[in-house]
Short mmCIF file of C-alpha atoms (C1' of nucleotides) in Angstrom, two decimals:
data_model
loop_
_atom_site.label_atom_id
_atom_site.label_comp_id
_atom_site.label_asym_id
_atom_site.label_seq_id
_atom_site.Cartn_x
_atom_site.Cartn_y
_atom_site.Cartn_z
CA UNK H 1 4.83 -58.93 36.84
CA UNK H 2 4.44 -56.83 39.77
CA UNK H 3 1.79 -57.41 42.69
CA UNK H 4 -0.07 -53.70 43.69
CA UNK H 5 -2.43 -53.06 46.49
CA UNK H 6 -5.18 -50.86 45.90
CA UNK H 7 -7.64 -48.83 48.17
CA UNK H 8 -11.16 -49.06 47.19
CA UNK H 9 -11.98 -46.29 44.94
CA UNK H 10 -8.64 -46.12 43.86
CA UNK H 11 -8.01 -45.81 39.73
CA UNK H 12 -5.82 -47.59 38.43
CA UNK H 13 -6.43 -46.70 35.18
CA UNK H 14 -8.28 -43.73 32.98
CA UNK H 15 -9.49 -43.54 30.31
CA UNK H 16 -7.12 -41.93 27.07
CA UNK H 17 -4.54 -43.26 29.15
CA UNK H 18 -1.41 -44.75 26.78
CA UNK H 19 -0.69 -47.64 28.17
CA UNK H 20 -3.28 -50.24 29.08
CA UNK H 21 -2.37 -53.12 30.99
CA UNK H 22 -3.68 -56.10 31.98
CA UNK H 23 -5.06 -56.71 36.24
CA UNK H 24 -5.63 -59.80 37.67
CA UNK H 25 -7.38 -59.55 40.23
CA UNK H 26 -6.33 -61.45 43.38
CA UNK H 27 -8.47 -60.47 45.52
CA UNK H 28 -10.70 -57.69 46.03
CA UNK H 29 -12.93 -56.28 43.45
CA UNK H 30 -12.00 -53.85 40.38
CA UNK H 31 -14.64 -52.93 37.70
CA UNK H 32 -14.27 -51.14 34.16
CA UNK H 33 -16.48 -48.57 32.77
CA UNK H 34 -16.63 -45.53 30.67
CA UNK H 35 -18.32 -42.00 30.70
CA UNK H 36 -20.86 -40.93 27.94
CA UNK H 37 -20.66 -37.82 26.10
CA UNK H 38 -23.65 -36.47 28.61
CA UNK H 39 -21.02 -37.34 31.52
CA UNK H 40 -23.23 -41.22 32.02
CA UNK H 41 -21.37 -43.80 33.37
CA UNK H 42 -21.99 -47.16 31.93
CA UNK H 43 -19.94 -50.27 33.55
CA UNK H 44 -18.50 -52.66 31.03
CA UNK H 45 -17.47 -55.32 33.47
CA UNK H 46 -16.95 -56.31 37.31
CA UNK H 47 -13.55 -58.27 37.99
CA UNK H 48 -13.57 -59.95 41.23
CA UNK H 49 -11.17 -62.92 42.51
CA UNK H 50 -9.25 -64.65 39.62
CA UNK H 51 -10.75 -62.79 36.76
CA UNK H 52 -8.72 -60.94 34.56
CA UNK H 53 -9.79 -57.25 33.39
CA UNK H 54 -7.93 -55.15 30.81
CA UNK H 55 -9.12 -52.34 28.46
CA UNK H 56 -9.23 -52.64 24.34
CA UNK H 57 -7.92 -55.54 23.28
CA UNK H 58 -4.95 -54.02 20.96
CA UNK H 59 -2.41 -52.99 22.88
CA UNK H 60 -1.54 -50.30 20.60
CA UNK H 61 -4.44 -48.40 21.51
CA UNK H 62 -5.25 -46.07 23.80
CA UNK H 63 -7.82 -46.94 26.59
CA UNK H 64 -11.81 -46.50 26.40
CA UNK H 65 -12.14 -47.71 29.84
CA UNK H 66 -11.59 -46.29 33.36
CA UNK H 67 -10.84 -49.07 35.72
CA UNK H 68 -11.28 -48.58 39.42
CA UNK H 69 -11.07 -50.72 43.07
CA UNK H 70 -15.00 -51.15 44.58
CA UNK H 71 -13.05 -53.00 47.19
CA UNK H 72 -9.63 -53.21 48.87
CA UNK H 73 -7.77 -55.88 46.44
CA UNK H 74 -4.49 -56.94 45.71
CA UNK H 75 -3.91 -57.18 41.93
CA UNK H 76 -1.17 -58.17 39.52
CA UNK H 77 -0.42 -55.71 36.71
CA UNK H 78 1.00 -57.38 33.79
CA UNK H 79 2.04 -56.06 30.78
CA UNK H 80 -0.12 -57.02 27.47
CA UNK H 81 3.19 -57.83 25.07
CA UNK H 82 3.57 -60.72 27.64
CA UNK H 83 2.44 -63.05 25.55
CA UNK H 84 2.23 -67.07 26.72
CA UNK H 85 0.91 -69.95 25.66
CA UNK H 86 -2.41 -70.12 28.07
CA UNK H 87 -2.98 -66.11 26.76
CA UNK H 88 -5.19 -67.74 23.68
CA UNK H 89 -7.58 -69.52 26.22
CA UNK H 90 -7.92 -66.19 28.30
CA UNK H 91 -8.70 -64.72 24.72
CA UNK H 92 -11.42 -67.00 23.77
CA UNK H 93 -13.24 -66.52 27.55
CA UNK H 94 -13.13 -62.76 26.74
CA UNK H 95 -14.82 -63.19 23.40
CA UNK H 96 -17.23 -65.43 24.67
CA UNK H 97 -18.46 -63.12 27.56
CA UNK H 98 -18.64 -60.55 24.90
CA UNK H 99 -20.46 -62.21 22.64
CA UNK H 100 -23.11 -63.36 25.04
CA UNK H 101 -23.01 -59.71 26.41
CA UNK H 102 -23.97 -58.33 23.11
CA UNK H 103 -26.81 -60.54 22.46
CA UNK H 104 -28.13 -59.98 25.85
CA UNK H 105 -28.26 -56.24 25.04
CA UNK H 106 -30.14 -57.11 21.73
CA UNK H 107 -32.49 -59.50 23.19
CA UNK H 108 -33.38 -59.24 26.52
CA UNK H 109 -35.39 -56.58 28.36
CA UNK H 110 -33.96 -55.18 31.43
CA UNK H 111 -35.48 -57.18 33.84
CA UNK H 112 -34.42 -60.65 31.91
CA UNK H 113 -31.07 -59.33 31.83
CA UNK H 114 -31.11 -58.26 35.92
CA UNK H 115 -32.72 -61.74 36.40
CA UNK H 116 -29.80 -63.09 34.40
CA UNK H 117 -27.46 -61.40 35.64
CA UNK H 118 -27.88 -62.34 39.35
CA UNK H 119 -27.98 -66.06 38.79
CA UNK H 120 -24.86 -65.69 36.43
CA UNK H 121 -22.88 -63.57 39.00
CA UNK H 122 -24.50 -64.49 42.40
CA UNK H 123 -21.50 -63.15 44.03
CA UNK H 124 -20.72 -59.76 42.52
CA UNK H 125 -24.42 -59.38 42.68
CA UNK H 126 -24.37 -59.17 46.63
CA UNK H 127 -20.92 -57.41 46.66
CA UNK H 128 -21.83 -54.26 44.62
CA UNK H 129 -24.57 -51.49 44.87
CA UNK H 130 -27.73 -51.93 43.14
CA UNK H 131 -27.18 -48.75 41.31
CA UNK H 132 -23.83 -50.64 39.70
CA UNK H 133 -25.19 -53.25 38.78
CA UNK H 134 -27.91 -50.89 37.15
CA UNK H 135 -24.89 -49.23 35.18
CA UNK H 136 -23.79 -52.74 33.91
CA UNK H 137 -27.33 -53.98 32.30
CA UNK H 138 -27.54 -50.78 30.97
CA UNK H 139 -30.51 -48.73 32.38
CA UNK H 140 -31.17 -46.17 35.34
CA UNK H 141 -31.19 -47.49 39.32
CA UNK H 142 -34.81 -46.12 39.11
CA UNK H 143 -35.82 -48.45 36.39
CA UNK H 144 -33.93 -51.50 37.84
CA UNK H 145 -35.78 -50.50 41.13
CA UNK H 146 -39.18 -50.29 39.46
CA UNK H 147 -38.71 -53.70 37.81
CA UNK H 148 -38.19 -55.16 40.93
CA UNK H 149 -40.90 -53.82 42.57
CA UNK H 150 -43.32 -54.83 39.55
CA UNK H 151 -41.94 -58.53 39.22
CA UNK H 152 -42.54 -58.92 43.71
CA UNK H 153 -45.99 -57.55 43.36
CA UNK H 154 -46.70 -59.89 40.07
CA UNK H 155 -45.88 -62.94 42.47
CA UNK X 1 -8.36 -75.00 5.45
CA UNK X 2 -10.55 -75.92 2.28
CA UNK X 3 -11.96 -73.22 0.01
CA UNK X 4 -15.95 -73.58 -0.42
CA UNK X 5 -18.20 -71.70 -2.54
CA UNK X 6 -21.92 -70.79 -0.90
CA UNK X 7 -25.24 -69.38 -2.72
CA UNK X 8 -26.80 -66.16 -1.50
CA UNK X 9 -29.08 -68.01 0.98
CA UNK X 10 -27.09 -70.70 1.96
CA UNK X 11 -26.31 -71.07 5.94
CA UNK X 12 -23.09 -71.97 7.01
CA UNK X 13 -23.64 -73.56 10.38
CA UNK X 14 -27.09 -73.33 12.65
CA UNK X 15 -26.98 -72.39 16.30
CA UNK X 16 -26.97 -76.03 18.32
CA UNK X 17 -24.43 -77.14 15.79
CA UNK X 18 -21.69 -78.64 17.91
CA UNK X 19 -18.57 -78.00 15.81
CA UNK X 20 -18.20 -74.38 14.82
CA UNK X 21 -15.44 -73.38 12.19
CA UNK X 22 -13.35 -70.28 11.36
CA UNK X 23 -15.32 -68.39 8.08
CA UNK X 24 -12.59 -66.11 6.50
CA UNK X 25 -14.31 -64.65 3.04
CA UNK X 26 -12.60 -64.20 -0.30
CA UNK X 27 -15.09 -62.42 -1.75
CA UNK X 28 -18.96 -62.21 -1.52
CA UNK X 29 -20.82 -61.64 2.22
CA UNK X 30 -21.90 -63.31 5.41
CA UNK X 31 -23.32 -62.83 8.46
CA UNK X 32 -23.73 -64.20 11.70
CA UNK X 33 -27.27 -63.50 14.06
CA UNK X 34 -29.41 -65.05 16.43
CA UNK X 35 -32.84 -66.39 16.84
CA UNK X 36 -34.58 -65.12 20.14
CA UNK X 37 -37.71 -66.48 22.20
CA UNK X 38 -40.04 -64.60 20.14
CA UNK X 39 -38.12 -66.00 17.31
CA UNK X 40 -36.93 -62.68 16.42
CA UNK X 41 -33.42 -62.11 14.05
CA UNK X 42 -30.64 -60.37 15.80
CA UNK X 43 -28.02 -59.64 13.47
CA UNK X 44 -24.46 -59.74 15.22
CA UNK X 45 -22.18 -59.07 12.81
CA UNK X 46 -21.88 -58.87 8.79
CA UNK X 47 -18.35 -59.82 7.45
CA UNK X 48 -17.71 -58.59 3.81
CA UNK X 49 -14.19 -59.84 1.97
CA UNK X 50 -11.04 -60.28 3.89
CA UNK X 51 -13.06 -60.45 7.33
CA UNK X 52 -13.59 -63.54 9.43
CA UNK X 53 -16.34 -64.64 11.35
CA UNK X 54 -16.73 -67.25 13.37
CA UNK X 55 -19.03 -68.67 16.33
CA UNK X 56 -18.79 -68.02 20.37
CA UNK X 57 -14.95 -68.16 20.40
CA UNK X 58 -14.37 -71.22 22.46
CA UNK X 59 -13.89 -73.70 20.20
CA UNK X 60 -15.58 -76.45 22.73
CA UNK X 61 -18.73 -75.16 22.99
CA UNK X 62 -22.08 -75.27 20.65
CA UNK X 63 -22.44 -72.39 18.43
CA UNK X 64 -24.63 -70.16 19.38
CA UNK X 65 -25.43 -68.41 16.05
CA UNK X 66 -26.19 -68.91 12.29
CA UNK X 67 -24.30 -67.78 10.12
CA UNK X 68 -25.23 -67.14 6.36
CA UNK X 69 -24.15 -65.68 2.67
CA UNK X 70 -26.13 -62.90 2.11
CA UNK X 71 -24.21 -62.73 -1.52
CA UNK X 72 -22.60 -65.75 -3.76
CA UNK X 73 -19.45 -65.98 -1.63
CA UNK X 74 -16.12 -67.90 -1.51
CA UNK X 75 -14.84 -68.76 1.98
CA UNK X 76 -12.08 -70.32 3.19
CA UNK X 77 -13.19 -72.83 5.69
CA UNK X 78 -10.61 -72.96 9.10
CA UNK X 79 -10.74 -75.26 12.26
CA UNK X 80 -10.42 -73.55 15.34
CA UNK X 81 -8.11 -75.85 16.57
CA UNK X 82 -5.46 -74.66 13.89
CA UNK X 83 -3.34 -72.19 15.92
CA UNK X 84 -0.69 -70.01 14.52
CA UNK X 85 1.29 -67.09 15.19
CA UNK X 86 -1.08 -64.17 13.88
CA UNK X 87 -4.00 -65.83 15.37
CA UNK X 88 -3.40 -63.75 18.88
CA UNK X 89 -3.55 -60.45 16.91
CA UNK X 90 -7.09 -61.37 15.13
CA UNK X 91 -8.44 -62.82 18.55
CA UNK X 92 -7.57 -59.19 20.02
CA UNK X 93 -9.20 -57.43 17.27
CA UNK X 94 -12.64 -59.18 17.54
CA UNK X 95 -12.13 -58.20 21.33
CA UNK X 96 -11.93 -54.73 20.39
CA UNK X 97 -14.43 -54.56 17.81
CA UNK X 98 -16.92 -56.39 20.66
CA UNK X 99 -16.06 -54.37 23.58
CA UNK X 100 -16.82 -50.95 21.45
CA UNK X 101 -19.95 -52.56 20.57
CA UNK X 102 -21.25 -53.12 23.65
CA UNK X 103 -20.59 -49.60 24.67
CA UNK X 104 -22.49 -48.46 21.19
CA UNK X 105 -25.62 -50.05 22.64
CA UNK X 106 -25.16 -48.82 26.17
CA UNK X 107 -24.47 -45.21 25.77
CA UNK X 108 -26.32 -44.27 21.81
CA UNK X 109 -29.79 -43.70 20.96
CA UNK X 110 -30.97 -45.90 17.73
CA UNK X 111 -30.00 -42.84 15.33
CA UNK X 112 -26.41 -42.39 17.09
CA UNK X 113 -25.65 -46.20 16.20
CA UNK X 114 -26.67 -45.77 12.83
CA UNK X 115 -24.77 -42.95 11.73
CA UNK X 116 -22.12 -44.49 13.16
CA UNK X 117 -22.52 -47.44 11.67
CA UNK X 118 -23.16 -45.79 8.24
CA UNK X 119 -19.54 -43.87 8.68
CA UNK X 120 -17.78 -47.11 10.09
CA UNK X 121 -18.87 -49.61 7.58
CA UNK X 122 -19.94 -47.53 4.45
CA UNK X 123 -19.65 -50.09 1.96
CA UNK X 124 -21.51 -53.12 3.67
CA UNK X 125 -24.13 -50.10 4.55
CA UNK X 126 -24.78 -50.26 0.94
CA UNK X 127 -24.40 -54.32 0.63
CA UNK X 128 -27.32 -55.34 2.65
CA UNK X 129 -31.59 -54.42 2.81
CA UNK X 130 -31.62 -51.72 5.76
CA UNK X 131 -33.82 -53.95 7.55
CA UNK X 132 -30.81 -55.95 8.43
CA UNK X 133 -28.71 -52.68 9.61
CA UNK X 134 -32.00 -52.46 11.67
CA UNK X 135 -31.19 -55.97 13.21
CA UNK X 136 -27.82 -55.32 13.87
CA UNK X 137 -28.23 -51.99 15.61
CA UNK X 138 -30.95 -53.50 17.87
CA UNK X 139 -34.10 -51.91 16.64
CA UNK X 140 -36.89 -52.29 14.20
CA UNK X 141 -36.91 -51.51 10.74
CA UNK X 142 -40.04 -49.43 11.30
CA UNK X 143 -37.83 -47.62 14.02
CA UNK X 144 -35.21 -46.89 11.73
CA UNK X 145 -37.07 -45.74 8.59
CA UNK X 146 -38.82 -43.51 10.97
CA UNK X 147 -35.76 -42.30 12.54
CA UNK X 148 -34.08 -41.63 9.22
CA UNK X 149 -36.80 -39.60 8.20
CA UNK X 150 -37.52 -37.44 11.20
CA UNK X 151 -33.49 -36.82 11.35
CA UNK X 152 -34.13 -35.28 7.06
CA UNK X 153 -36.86 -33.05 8.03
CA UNK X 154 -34.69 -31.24 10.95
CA UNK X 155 -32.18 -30.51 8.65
"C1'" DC Y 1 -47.55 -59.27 -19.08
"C1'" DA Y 2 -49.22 -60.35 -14.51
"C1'" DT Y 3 -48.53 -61.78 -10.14
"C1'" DA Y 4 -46.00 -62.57 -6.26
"C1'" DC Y 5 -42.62 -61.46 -3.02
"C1'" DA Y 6 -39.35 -58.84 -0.48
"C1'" DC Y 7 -38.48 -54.33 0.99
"C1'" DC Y 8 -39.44 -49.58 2.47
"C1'" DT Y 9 -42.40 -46.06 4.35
"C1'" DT Y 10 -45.99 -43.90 7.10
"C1'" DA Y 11 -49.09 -43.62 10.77
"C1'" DA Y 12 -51.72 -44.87 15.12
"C1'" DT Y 13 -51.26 -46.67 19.42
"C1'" DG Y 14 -48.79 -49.07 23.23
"C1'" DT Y 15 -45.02 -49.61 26.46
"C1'" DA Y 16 -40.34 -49.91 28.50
"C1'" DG Y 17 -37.40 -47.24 30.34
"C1'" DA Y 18 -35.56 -42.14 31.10
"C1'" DT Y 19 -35.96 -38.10 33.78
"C1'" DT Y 20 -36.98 -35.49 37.72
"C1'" DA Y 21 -37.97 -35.03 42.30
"C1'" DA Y 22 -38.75 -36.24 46.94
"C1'" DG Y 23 -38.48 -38.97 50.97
"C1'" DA Y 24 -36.74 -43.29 53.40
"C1'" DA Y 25 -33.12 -46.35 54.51
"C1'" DA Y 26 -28.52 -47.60 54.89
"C1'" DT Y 27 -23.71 -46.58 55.43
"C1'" DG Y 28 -19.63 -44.10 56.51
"C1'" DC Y 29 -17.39 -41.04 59.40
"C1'" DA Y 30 -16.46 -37.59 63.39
"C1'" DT M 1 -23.50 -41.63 69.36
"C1'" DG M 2 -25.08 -38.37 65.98
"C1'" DC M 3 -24.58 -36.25 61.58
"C1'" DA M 4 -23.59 -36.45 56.61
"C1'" DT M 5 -23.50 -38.81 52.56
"C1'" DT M 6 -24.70 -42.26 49.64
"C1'" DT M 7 -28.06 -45.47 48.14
"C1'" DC M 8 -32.74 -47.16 47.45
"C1'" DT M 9 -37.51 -46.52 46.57
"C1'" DT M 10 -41.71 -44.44 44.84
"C1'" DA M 11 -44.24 -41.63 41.89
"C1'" DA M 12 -45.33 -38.34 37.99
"C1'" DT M 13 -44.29 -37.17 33.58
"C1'" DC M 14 -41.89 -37.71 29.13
"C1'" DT M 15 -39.71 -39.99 25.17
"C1'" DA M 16 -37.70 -43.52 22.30
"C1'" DC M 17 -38.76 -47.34 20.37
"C1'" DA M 18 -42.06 -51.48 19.66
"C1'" DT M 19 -46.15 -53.16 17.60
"C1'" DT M 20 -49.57 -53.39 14.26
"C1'" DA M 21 -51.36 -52.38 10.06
"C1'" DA M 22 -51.76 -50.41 5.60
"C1'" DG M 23 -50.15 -48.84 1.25
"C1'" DG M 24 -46.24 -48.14 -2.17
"C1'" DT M 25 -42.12 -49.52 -4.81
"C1'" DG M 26 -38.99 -52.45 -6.89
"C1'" DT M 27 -37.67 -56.85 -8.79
"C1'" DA M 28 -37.73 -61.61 -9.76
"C1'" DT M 29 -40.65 -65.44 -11.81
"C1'" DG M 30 -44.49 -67.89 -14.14
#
DNA sequence: CATACACCTTAATGTAGATTAAGAAATGCA
DNA sequence: TGCATTTCTTAATCTACATTAAGGTGTATG
């Protein structure tokens, strides 16, 4: 388990690469996302201090995701056939997110899920560009902009 | 790990139920889906024989969805708490199922998720009322029906 | 058989969010 | 400090999908 030190905007990893491993992040920020057939860039997750982030579960596969630094940070790469007994626990967190993610896409418009967002992620919400955090909820800056601007002038 | 039989109909466990369990299905078909605000059905997955389904993965929390037999079924009924060798390899599969998921509903239009669906999961495609495909894609069955037939008259 | 019920379709209208474009503000860099 | 680049906002227009409502089909049930 080897300790790296990456320059923001720095890729560690791209997607169709082989080998996917697994980054935890010890300080810094690193983020995951893939590109669209129309060339669209839609963030699947943010990884700051202490989380883990790692592509497709299977190790056998190849990766979906591109994973990148949005900050200096100092991460350890392990490899994913490590395999110890705490690894089930990390498991189950990454489901749940998931999960939740999933039925936030189904449910919520995109100003619930901003709103929902910030006070689930107060921190990576004032540590990455609007437009980012745009990419993650899954519309256009412009929209998330709008929203805002609509909800201020409601109140 | 007891073996039940359910009824077409028949829920399995309600979301607020505190102790969620490990469905794997013999034969026969479930699924699992919320209830929103508006009291609106999100389907979030369908699990015909040999799958398993199961609530938010961490086995301390409340469940978060229902889960039902949308056919007579026979399902092997597992505590989360039983933990055994293969159970890291299913835990990464539902991760990889999930994560492609939530890129399906960030990056496709309605009619790009169903075709996809249709191809992925042919034969539950032709288990369950399309109004539930509708659910789990994250649109209306109105939506649907009309996107079907717009896509027959282009071709 | 008749009636009810669940499901599918079609159509009219409404709306959230996409797209495009332009200018303003912030940030990085020489 | 000044310039360049990125990011944010606003606004106009467009489109996918939601909502509502009505009618049609199949199937289970009395």
């Amino acid at each position: 388990m080897k300790q790296i030190h990456v320059k923001k905007g720095e890729t560690l990893q791209k997607s169709g690469d082989p080998k996917s491993k697994v980054y935890v992040v010890i300080s810094g920020l690193l983020r995951s996302y893939i590109i669209d057939e129309k060339g669209k860039e839609h963030i699947f997750m943010f990884a700051p201090e202490n989380w883990t982030i790692a592509d497709s579960a299977n190790p056998k596969d190849f990766c979906d995701f591109f994973i990148d630094a949005l900050e200096d940070s100092v991460v350890h790469v392990k490899d994913k056939t490590v395999d110890n007994k705490n690894n089930t626990q990390l498991l189950y967190n990454r489901i749940d997110v998931l999960q939740k993610r999933v039925i936030m896409l189904m449910s919520l418009s995109a100003i619930d899920r901003y709103e929902h967002f910030i006070k689930t992620y107060t921190d990576i919400a004032q540590r990455v560009p609007q437009k980012m955090i745009a990419s993650y909820l899954g519309i256009t800056p412009e929209a998330l902009s709008k929203a805002k601007g609509d909800k201020m002038r409601i109140l």
